[in-house]
Amino acid sequence: MIKLIPKPLYINIINNEKHKINHITLGESLLSRGAKDDFLSFCNLPQGEANIIFETDSSLEDEEYTIITGEKTVIAAAGMAGQLYALQTLKQILLQYNYAIPQIEIKDKPKYKIRGFMLDVGRYFFSVDDVKLMIRKMAAHKLNFFHFHLTEDQGWRIEIKKYPLLTEKGSMRAKTNFNSKPHGGFYTQQEIKEIVSYAHDFNIKVMPEFDIPGHSRSAIACYKDLTCFPRDLPVADHWGVKHDVLCVGKESTIQFVKDVIDEMCELFPDGYFHIGGDEVPKHRWDLCPHCQAKIKELGLKNSEDLQCWFMNEIKEYCKSKGRQVFMWSWELKDEGTLDTDLGFTKCGEMNTGDRPFIDTSSKAYYIDLPYGYISLKDTAEHKPFEGNCLGVETTLWTEYVPDMKKADLMTFPRLGAACETAWYGKCGWNSFEPRLDFYYSYLDKMNWGYAKPDMANPNSLRGRAQVLWFERRQLAWEGLTNIFDDKKIEKIAKSKK
Ligand code: ACM
Ligand code: ZN
């Protein structure tokens, strides 16, 4: 049995007689320099006459390819994307057969248009090189959609020329969850361009996320008028949902948001934009004269509706710039008055009608969570939500992920199962499990870290221990801080009446 991850649509062994490959040379193709280097450094064999031939077949779909291996390996594709994915498959074949391969025929194309991975660089900053490495890891899994979570309570990560404080001050937290050292970092606009261009080399589109109106403490720390009751608040130095969110009742806040979007859209040309919308406590809005006036002016019922209005407004603004727009469905019980063309990154089962969404199930694809919550088996068994599903996205939140080493441990092997659902349309543990040993050998070859089987599918005792460790860290003074803060604001609001 040939073991490939993700599984290809069709595979056939034409002739089992093995052909030894002693050199690898790529024929003429549309591949980027980066993609070619990535492949050749994997193979690490002497160069010779081209023995991997690329044929253009414009009858194939964009990401579709066929491979016939043999003395010469012939790859047919319509363009760069299919060529790239053929090479990813070929890497696995070469490794598996130790460069003595049978004659194999593969015809392959993806089920979903969007095959995503989200990296939260807000809680912890990841360097340009780290992000590029993550892009190569995505490509190896035939993913094509990088969701770049760039703004958070704990850090602002993208240079915005109109608001220099965002990075001068907003990119630095005084301490982290793990130690009392300051932590920070940001990408210059030049570096963002470099990352986007690198992603394009690997057929990956980039969707930036500007998380609003919640998760905005790093911006509020720089420009305090952005919140309802302006006062000096630091960049958040601990996890937890913050009660000080953007004041959407002020015209100046809306202008700020649009200004940031203007600059971000210049840097991210791929046609997608994410506006957050998750975890927005309404404590301040309920008391804020600006927000209450806005609710009255618009004839809205309450602060919940005010958020729907805000999301719709900002969605329209991004849409006017040609973007398809997404927000989190995270704590939504229903769709409220959100426009139906506002897409969801959908975290759980809920009725979303015809609304487009990307499946980011918090029970399968929240890979920051311990394996005791989401085992490898759970990820493999998840079936995409019914409805207008554009694809599947794995999300790596980083409250507990301070570096790439931990990122690898949480990501692999779960990404192997997730990418199979994204590419092949389904996975399933019984199908995946017999290929797991090969997948580990592939990760070893790449030198990418991972959770071993007894951690990835923990027994109940071990699973509970992982969860307890996670929860123990979650328990924090942050909840208390919110309560004291709320009391203070209530007093101020009352005195102003
Ligand atoms: C989320 O999990 N806060 C989207
Ligand atoms: Zn307000």
PDB file of N, CA, C and O in Angstrom, residues 158-223:
ATOM      1  N   ILE A 158       1.364  44.716  13.192  1.00  0.00           N
ATOM      2  CA  ILE A 158       1.564  45.197  11.825  1.00  0.00           C
ATOM      3  C   ILE A 158       1.738  46.715  11.806  1.00  0.00           C
ATOM      4  O   ILE A 158       0.936  47.450  12.402  1.00  0.00           O
ATOM      5  N   GLU A 159       2.795  47.152  11.145  1.00  0.00           N
ATOM      6  CA  GLU A 159       3.062  48.592  11.042  1.00  0.00           C
ATOM      7  C   GLU A 159       1.926  49.282  10.294  1.00  0.00           C
ATOM      8  O   GLU A 159       1.558  48.872   9.192  1.00  0.00           O
ATOM      9  N   ILE A 160       1.375  50.333  10.928  1.00  0.00           N
ATOM     10  CA  ILE A 160       0.364  51.165  10.279  1.00  0.00           C
ATOM     11  C   ILE A 160       0.910  52.588  10.300  1.00  0.00           C
ATOM     12  O   ILE A 160       1.108  53.173  11.368  1.00  0.00           O
ATOM     13  N   LYS A 161       1.197  53.113   9.125  1.00  0.00           N
ATOM     14  CA  LYS A 161       1.954  54.375   9.066  1.00  0.00           C
ATOM     15  C   LYS A 161       1.187  55.540   9.687  1.00  0.00           C
ATOM     16  O   LYS A 161       1.772  56.435  10.277  1.00  0.00           O
ATOM     17  N   LYS A 162      -0.134  55.512   9.551  1.00  0.00           N
ATOM     18  CA  LYS A 162      -0.929  56.621  10.083  1.00  0.00           C
ATOM     19  C   LYS A 162      -0.978  56.616  11.612  1.00  0.00           C
ATOM     20  O   LYS A 162      -1.249  57.645  12.222  1.00  0.00           O
ATOM     21  N   TYR A 163      -0.759  55.473  12.227  1.00  0.00           N
ATOM     22  CA  TYR A 163      -0.832  55.359  13.693  1.00  0.00           C
ATOM     23  C   TYR A 163       0.431  54.665  14.230  1.00  0.00           C
ATOM     24  O   TYR A 163       0.401  53.490  14.610  1.00  0.00           O
ATOM     25  N   PRO A 164       1.539  55.405  14.260  1.00  0.00           N
ATOM     26  CA  PRO A 164       2.833  54.788  14.606  1.00  0.00           C
ATOM     27  C   PRO A 164       2.889  54.189  16.010  1.00  0.00           C
ATOM     28  O   PRO A 164       3.640  53.256  16.252  1.00  0.00           O
ATOM     29  N   LEU A 165       2.074  54.719  16.935  1.00  0.00           N
ATOM     30  CA  LEU A 165       2.119  54.183  18.303  1.00  0.00           C
ATOM     31  C   LEU A 165       1.714  52.713  18.367  1.00  0.00           C
ATOM     32  O   LEU A 165       2.139  51.976  19.263  1.00  0.00           O
ATOM     33  N   LEU A 166       0.887  52.297  17.402  1.00  0.00           N
ATOM     34  CA  LEU A 166       0.396  50.911  17.433  1.00  0.00           C
ATOM     35  C   LEU A 166       1.543  49.918  17.535  1.00  0.00           C
ATOM     36  O   LEU A 166       1.438  48.911  18.234  1.00  0.00           O
ATOM     37  N   THR A 167       2.619  50.206  16.792  1.00  0.00           N
ATOM     38  CA  THR A 167       3.757  49.292  16.879  1.00  0.00           C
ATOM     39  C   THR A 167       4.812  49.779  17.872  1.00  0.00           C
ATOM     40  O   THR A 167       5.445  48.977  18.536  1.00  0.00           O
ATOM     41  N   GLU A 168       4.968  51.114  18.000  1.00  0.00           N
ATOM     42  CA  GLU A 168       5.972  51.630  18.944  1.00  0.00           C
ATOM     43  C   GLU A 168       5.657  51.169  20.362  1.00  0.00           C
ATOM     44  O   GLU A 168       6.541  50.806  21.136  1.00  0.00           O
ATOM     45  N   LYS A 169       4.389  51.186  20.691  1.00  0.00           N
ATOM     46  CA  LYS A 169       3.980  50.888  22.061  1.00  0.00           C
ATOM     47  C   LYS A 169       3.117  49.625  22.114  1.00  0.00           C
ATOM     48  O   LYS A 169       3.266  48.788  23.011  1.00  0.00           O
ATOM     49  N   GLY A 170       2.220  49.506  21.146  1.00  0.00           N
ATOM     50  CA  GLY A 170       1.219  48.434  21.194  1.00  0.00           C
ATOM     51  C   GLY A 170       1.764  47.050  20.888  1.00  0.00           C
ATOM     52  O   GLY A 170       1.057  46.055  21.064  1.00  0.00           O
ATOM     53  N   SER A 171       3.005  46.985  20.409  1.00  0.00           N
ATOM     54  CA  SER A 171       3.561  45.670  20.059  1.00  0.00           C
ATOM     55  C   SER A 171       4.273  45.013  21.234  1.00  0.00           C
ATOM     56  O   SER A 171       4.818  43.933  21.107  1.00  0.00           O
ATOM     57  N   MET A 172       4.294  45.683  22.391  1.00  0.00           N
ATOM     58  CA  MET A 172       5.079  45.171  23.517  1.00  0.00           C
ATOM     59  C   MET A 172       4.204  44.926  24.743  1.00  0.00           C
ATOM     60  O   MET A 172       3.470  45.809  25.160  1.00  0.00           O
ATOM     61  N   ARG A 173       4.256  43.727  25.281  1.00  0.00           N
ATOM     62  CA  ARG A 173       3.580  43.455  26.554  1.00  0.00           C
ATOM     63  C   ARG A 173       4.628  43.383  27.655  1.00  0.00           C
ATOM     64  O   ARG A 173       5.750  42.919  27.438  1.00  0.00           O
ATOM     65  N   ALA A 174       4.258  43.860  28.846  1.00  0.00           N
ATOM     66  CA  ALA A 174       5.233  43.988  29.936  1.00  0.00           C
ATOM     67  C   ALA A 174       5.706  42.636  30.432  1.00  0.00           C
ATOM     68  O   ALA A 174       6.828  42.487  30.896  1.00  0.00           O
ATOM     69  N   LYS A 175       4.815  41.632  30.367  1.00  0.00           N
ATOM     70  CA  LYS A 175       5.216  40.286  30.768  1.00  0.00           C
ATOM     71  C   LYS A 175       4.318  39.278  30.060  1.00  0.00           C
ATOM     72  O   LYS A 175       3.317  39.648  29.459  1.00  0.00           O
ATOM     73  N   THR A 176       4.688  38.019  30.143  1.00  0.00           N
ATOM     74  CA  THR A 176       3.905  36.986  29.470  1.00  0.00           C
ATOM     75  C   THR A 176       3.262  36.066  30.501  1.00  0.00           C
ATOM     76  O   THR A 176       3.436  36.241  31.704  1.00  0.00           O
ATOM     77  N   ASN A 177       2.520  35.084  30.017  1.00  0.00           N
ATOM     78  CA  ASN A 177       1.892  34.130  30.919  1.00  0.00           C
ATOM     79  C   ASN A 177       2.913  33.223  31.582  1.00  0.00           C
ATOM     80  O   ASN A 177       2.624  32.587  32.584  1.00  0.00           O
ATOM     81  N   PHE A 178       4.076  33.115  30.985  1.00  0.00           N
ATOM     82  CA  PHE A 178       5.033  32.102  31.435  1.00  0.00           C
ATOM     83  C   PHE A 178       6.163  32.678  32.268  1.00  0.00           C
ATOM     84  O   PHE A 178       6.796  31.980  33.027  1.00  0.00           O
ATOM     85  N   ASN A 179       6.459  33.957  32.056  1.00  0.00           N
ATOM     86  CA  ASN A 179       7.497  34.564  32.884  1.00  0.00           C
ATOM     87  C   ASN A 179       7.262  36.076  32.937  1.00  0.00           C
ATOM     88  O   ASN A 179       6.344  36.587  32.315  1.00  0.00           O
ATOM     89  N   SER A 180       8.064  36.755  33.710  1.00  0.00           N
ATOM     90  CA  SER A 180       7.792  38.177  33.906  1.00  0.00           C
ATOM     91  C   SER A 180       8.631  39.050  32.971  1.00  0.00           C
ATOM     92  O   SER A 180       8.824  40.225  33.223  1.00  0.00           O
ATOM     93  N   LYS A 181       9.112  38.449  31.887  1.00  0.00           N
ATOM     94  CA  LYS A 181       9.904  39.229  30.935  1.00  0.00           C
ATOM     95  C   LYS A 181       8.995  39.905  29.914  1.00  0.00           C
ATOM     96  O   LYS A 181       7.994  39.325  29.493  1.00  0.00           O
ATOM     97  N   PRO A 182       9.399  41.114  29.480  1.00  0.00           N
ATOM     98  CA  PRO A 182       8.639  41.750  28.403  1.00  0.00           C
ATOM     99  C   PRO A 182       8.719  40.920  27.130  1.00  0.00           C
ATOM    100  O   PRO A 182       9.690  40.183  26.915  1.00  0.00           O
ATOM    101  N   HIS A 183       7.693  41.014  26.308  1.00  0.00           N
ATOM    102  CA  HIS A 183       7.695  40.272  25.042  1.00  0.00           C
ATOM    103  C   HIS A 183       7.026  41.133  23.972  1.00  0.00           C
ATOM    104  O   HIS A 183       6.040  41.810  24.233  1.00  0.00           O
ATOM    105  N   GLY A 184       7.566  41.085  22.751  1.00  0.00           N
ATOM    106  CA  GLY A 184       6.924  41.845  21.693  1.00  0.00           C
ATOM    107  C   GLY A 184       7.568  41.644  20.350  1.00  0.00           C
ATOM    108  O   GLY A 184       8.454  40.795  20.183  1.00  0.00           O
ATOM    109  N   GLY A 185       7.108  42.430  19.402  1.00  0.00           N
ATOM    110  CA  GLY A 185       7.629  42.368  18.044  1.00  0.00           C
ATOM    111  C   GLY A 185       6.532  42.747  17.070  1.00  0.00           C
ATOM    112  O   GLY A 185       5.350  42.747  17.419  1.00  0.00           O
ATOM    113  N   PHE A 186       6.953  43.158  15.880  1.00  0.00           N
ATOM    114  CA  PHE A 186       5.965  43.477  14.855  1.00  0.00           C
ATOM    115  C   PHE A 186       6.592  43.332  13.484  1.00  0.00           C
ATOM    116  O   PHE A 186       7.822  43.225  13.358  1.00  0.00           O
ATOM    117  N   TYR A 187       5.754  43.303  12.454  1.00  0.00           N
ATOM    118  CA  TYR A 187       6.228  43.235  11.072  1.00  0.00           C
ATOM    119  C   TYR A 187       6.126  44.630  10.465  1.00  0.00           C
ATOM    120  O   TYR A 187       5.084  45.282  10.551  1.00  0.00           O
ATOM    121  N   THR A 188       7.211  45.080   9.830  1.00  0.00           N
ATOM    122  CA  THR A 188       7.134  46.312   9.056  1.00  0.00           C
ATOM    123  C   THR A 188       6.288  46.022   7.814  1.00  0.00           C
ATOM    124  O   THR A 188       6.076  44.859   7.447  1.00  0.00           O
ATOM    125  N   GLN A 189       5.846  47.076   7.159  1.00  0.00           N
ATOM    126  CA  GLN A 189       5.050  46.856   5.949  1.00  0.00           C
ATOM    127  C   GLN A 189       5.877  46.122   4.896  1.00  0.00           C
ATOM    128  O   GLN A 189       5.365  45.296   4.151  1.00  0.00           O
ATOM    129  N   GLN A 190       7.166  46.417   4.874  1.00  0.00           N
ATOM    130  CA  GLN A 190       8.050  45.726   3.935  1.00  0.00           C
ATOM    131  C   GLN A 190       8.107  44.218   4.237  1.00  0.00           C
ATOM    132  O   GLN A 190       8.074  43.387   3.341  1.00  0.00           O
ATOM    133  N   GLU A 191       8.162  43.895   5.513  1.00  0.00           N
ATOM    134  CA  GLU A 191       8.199  42.477   5.905  1.00  0.00           C
ATOM    135  C   GLU A 191       6.876  41.774   5.590  1.00  0.00           C
ATOM    136  O   GLU A 191       6.867  40.607   5.199  1.00  0.00           O
ATOM    137  N   ILE A 192       5.783  42.488   5.771  1.00  0.00           N
ATOM    138  CA  ILE A 192       4.471  41.900   5.420  1.00  0.00           C
ATOM    139  C   ILE A 192       4.446  41.573   3.928  1.00  0.00           C
ATOM    140  O   ILE A 192       4.036  40.482   3.517  1.00  0.00           O
ATOM    141  N   LYS A 193       4.941  42.496   3.112  1.00  0.00           N
ATOM    142  CA  LYS A 193       4.985  42.250   1.655  1.00  0.00           C
ATOM    143  C   LYS A 193       5.831  41.026   1.339  1.00  0.00           C
ATOM    144  O   LYS A 193       5.499  40.228   0.455  1.00  0.00           O
ATOM    145  N   GLU A 194       6.939  40.907   2.056  1.00  0.00           N
ATOM    146  CA  GLU A 194       7.846  39.775   1.856  1.00  0.00           C
ATOM    147  C   GLU A 194       7.142  38.449   2.203  1.00  0.00           C
ATOM    148  O   GLU A 194       7.266  37.459   1.477  1.00  0.00           O
ATOM    149  N   ILE A 195       6.391  38.458   3.280  1.00  0.00           N
ATOM    150  CA  ILE A 195       5.665  37.247   3.696  1.00  0.00           C
ATOM    151  C   ILE A 195       4.587  36.891   2.671  1.00  0.00           C
ATOM    152  O   ILE A 195       4.439  35.726   2.279  1.00  0.00           O
ATOM    153  N   VAL A 196       3.844  37.892   2.230  1.00  0.00           N
ATOM    154  CA  VAL A 196       2.760  37.634   1.267  1.00  0.00           C
ATOM    155  C   VAL A 196       3.340  37.092  -0.039  1.00  0.00           C
ATOM    156  O   VAL A 196       2.822  36.124  -0.619  1.00  0.00           O
ATOM    157  N   SER A 197       4.445  37.681  -0.464  1.00  0.00           N
ATOM    158  CA  SER A 197       5.073  37.232  -1.704  1.00  0.00           C
ATOM    159  C   SER A 197       5.593  35.801  -1.560  1.00  0.00           C
ATOM    160  O   SER A 197       5.477  34.973  -2.476  1.00  0.00           O
ATOM    161  N   TYR A 198       6.148  35.497  -0.410  1.00  0.00           N
ATOM    162  CA  TYR A 198       6.635  34.145  -0.137  1.00  0.00           C
ATOM    163  C   TYR A 198       5.482  33.143  -0.160  1.00  0.00           C
ATOM    164  O   TYR A 198       5.585  32.055  -0.730  1.00  0.00           O
ATOM    165  N   ALA A 199       4.357  33.535   0.446  1.00  0.00           N
ATOM    166  CA  ALA A 199       3.168  32.666   0.441  1.00  0.00           C
ATOM    167  C   ALA A 199       2.725  32.399  -0.997  1.00  0.00           C
ATOM    168  O   ALA A 199       2.390  31.270  -1.365  1.00  0.00           O
ATOM    169  N   HIS A 200       2.748  33.446  -1.816  1.00  0.00           N
ATOM    170  CA  HIS A 200       2.328  33.279  -3.224  1.00  0.00           C
ATOM    171  C   HIS A 200       3.228  32.282  -3.958  1.00  0.00           C
ATOM    172  O   HIS A 200       2.763  31.546  -4.828  1.00  0.00           O
ATOM    173  N   ASP A 201       4.498  32.264  -3.597  1.00  0.00           N
ATOM    174  CA  ASP A 201       5.427  31.295  -4.197  1.00  0.00           C
ATOM    175  C   ASP A 201       4.944  29.867  -3.977  1.00  0.00           C
ATOM    176  O   ASP A 201       5.301  28.956  -4.726  1.00  0.00           O
ATOM    177  N   PHE A 202       4.180  29.678  -2.914  1.00  0.00           N
ATOM    178  CA  PHE A 202       3.708  28.334  -2.564  1.00  0.00           C
ATOM    179  C   PHE A 202       2.181  28.220  -2.743  1.00  0.00           C
ATOM    180  O   PHE A 202       1.535  27.441  -2.056  1.00  0.00           O
ATOM    181  N   ASN A 203       1.659  29.005  -3.660  1.00  0.00           N
ATOM    182  CA  ASN A 203       0.215  28.967  -3.969  1.00  0.00           C
ATOM    183  C   ASN A 203      -0.670  29.220  -2.747  1.00  0.00           C
ATOM    184  O   ASN A 203      -1.740  28.644  -2.606  1.00  0.00           O
ATOM    185  N   ILE A 204      -0.208  30.065  -1.853  1.00  0.00           N
ATOM    186  CA  ILE A 204      -0.980  30.336  -0.635  1.00  0.00           C
ATOM    187  C   ILE A 204      -1.466  31.779  -0.644  1.00  0.00           C
ATOM    188  O   ILE A 204      -0.678  32.712  -0.842  1.00  0.00           O
ATOM    189  N   LYS A 205      -2.786  31.937  -0.453  1.00  0.00           N
ATOM    190  CA  LYS A 205      -3.369  33.269  -0.316  1.00  0.00           C
ATOM    191  C   LYS A 205      -3.320  33.642   1.165  1.00  0.00           C
ATOM    192  O   LYS A 205      -3.370  32.769   2.029  1.00  0.00           O
ATOM    193  N   VAL A 206      -3.230  34.940   1.412  1.00  0.00           N
ATOM    194  CA  VAL A 206      -3.151  35.393   2.799  1.00  0.00           C
ATOM    195  C   VAL A 206      -4.368  36.240   3.147  1.00  0.00           C
ATOM    196  O   VAL A 206      -4.662  37.223   2.470  1.00  0.00           O
ATOM    197  N   MET A 207      -5.069  35.828   4.191  1.00  0.00           N
ATOM    198  CA  MET A 207      -6.192  36.614   4.718  1.00  0.00           C
ATOM    199  C   MET A 207      -5.755  37.242   6.037  1.00  0.00           C
ATOM    200  O   MET A 207      -5.517  36.533   7.021  1.00  0.00           O
ATOM    201  N   PRO A 208      -5.633  38.582   6.079  1.00  0.00           N
ATOM    202  CA  PRO A 208      -5.262  39.216   7.338  1.00  0.00           C
ATOM    203  C   PRO A 208      -6.479  39.283   8.261  1.00  0.00           C
ATOM    204  O   PRO A 208      -7.607  39.358   7.785  1.00  0.00           O
ATOM    205  N   GLU A 209      -6.221  39.255   9.558  1.00  0.00           N
ATOM    206  CA  GLU A 209      -7.314  39.507  10.509  1.00  0.00           C
ATOM    207  C   GLU A 209      -7.001  40.730  11.351  1.00  0.00           C
ATOM    208  O   GLU A 209      -5.934  40.837  11.953  1.00  0.00           O
ATOM    209  N   PHE A 210      -7.969  41.646  11.354  1.00  0.00           N
ATOM    210  CA  PHE A 210      -7.966  42.802  12.244  1.00  0.00           C
ATOM    211  C   PHE A 210      -9.117  42.511  13.208  1.00  0.00           C
ATOM    212  O   PHE A 210     -10.279  42.619  12.827  1.00  0.00           O
ATOM    213  N   ASP A 211      -8.785  42.079  14.417  1.00  0.00           N
ATOM    214  CA  ASP A 211      -9.806  41.571  15.333  1.00  0.00           C
ATOM    215  C   ASP A 211     -10.476  42.736  16.060  1.00  0.00           C
ATOM    216  O   ASP A 211      -9.891  43.341  16.961  1.00  0.00           O
ATOM    217  N   ILE A 212     -11.709  43.037  15.673  1.00  0.00           N
ATOM    218  CA  ILE A 212     -12.477  44.160  16.238  1.00  0.00           C
ATOM    219  C   ILE A 212     -13.921  43.730  16.479  1.00  0.00           C
ATOM    220  O   ILE A 212     -14.369  42.784  15.836  1.00  0.00           O
ATOM    221  N   PRO A 213     -14.642  44.363  17.357  1.00  0.00           N
ATOM    222  CA  PRO A 213     -14.277  45.467  18.262  1.00  0.00           C
ATOM    223  C   PRO A 213     -13.684  44.985  19.585  1.00  0.00           C
ATOM    224  O   PRO A 213     -13.218  45.796  20.362  1.00  0.00           O
ATOM    225  N   GLY A 214     -13.675  43.670  19.826  1.00  0.00           N
ATOM    226  CA  GLY A 214     -13.006  43.147  21.022  1.00  0.00           C
ATOM    227  C   GLY A 214     -11.536  42.898  20.734  1.00  0.00           C
ATOM    228  O   GLY A 214     -11.041  43.283  19.671  1.00  0.00           O
ATOM    229  N   HIS A 215     -10.847  42.283  21.654  1.00  0.00           N
ATOM    230  CA  HIS A 215      -9.433  41.921  21.468  1.00  0.00           C
ATOM    231  C   HIS A 215      -8.597  43.096  20.976  1.00  0.00           C
ATOM    232  O   HIS A 215      -7.708  42.931  20.142  1.00  0.00           O
ATOM    233  N   SER A 216      -8.917  44.294  21.468  1.00  0.00           N
ATOM    234  CA  SER A 216      -8.292  45.515  20.944  1.00  0.00           C
ATOM    235  C   SER A 216      -7.487  46.279  21.984  1.00  0.00           C
ATOM    236  O   SER A 216      -7.195  47.459  21.805  1.00  0.00           O
ATOM    237  N   ARG A 217      -7.138  45.615  23.064  1.00  0.00           N
ATOM    238  CA  ARG A 217      -6.464  46.341  24.144  1.00  0.00           C
ATOM    239  C   ARG A 217      -5.102  46.917  23.734  1.00  0.00           C
ATOM    240  O   ARG A 217      -4.681  47.944  24.260  1.00  0.00           O
ATOM    241  N   SER A 218      -4.423  46.270  22.773  1.00  0.00           N
ATOM    242  CA  SER A 218      -3.128  46.821  22.354  1.00  0.00           C
ATOM    243  C   SER A 218      -3.324  48.171  21.649  1.00  0.00           C
ATOM    244  O   SER A 218      -2.513  49.078  21.813  1.00  0.00           O
ATOM    245  N   ALA A 219      -4.410  48.300  20.905  1.00  0.00           N
ATOM    246  CA  ALA A 219      -4.689  49.590  20.246  1.00  0.00           C
ATOM    247  C   ALA A 219      -5.159  50.626  21.266  1.00  0.00           C
ATOM    248  O   ALA A 219      -4.744  51.791  21.229  1.00  0.00           O
ATOM    249  N   ILE A 220      -5.999  50.188  22.212  1.00  0.00           N
ATOM    250  CA  ILE A 220      -6.513  51.098  23.240  1.00  0.00           C
ATOM    251  C   ILE A 220      -5.383  51.610  24.133  1.00  0.00           C
ATOM    252  O   ILE A 220      -5.386  52.767  24.575  1.00  0.00           O
ATOM    253  N   ALA A 221      -4.368  50.754  24.350  1.00  0.00           N
ATOM    254  CA  ALA A 221      -3.214  51.163  25.152  1.00  0.00           C
ATOM    255  C   ALA A 221      -2.479  52.339  24.499  1.00  0.00           C
ATOM    256  O   ALA A 221      -1.842  53.141  25.177  1.00  0.00           O
ATOM    257  N   CYS A 222      -2.582  52.444  23.176  1.00  0.00           N
ATOM    258  CA  CYS A 222      -1.891  53.521  22.444  1.00  0.00           C
ATOM    259  C   CYS A 222      -2.786  54.742  22.241  1.00  0.00           C
ATOM    260  O   CYS A 222      -2.308  55.874  22.302  1.00  0.00           O
ATOM    261  N   TYR A 223      -4.035  54.491  21.974  1.00  0.00           N
ATOM    262  CA  TYR A 223      -4.975  55.582  21.669  1.00  0.00           C
ATOM    263  C   TYR A 223      -6.221  55.370  22.529  1.00  0.00           C
ATOM    264  O   TYR A 223      -7.172  54.708  22.130  1.00  0.00           O
TER     265      TYR A 223
END
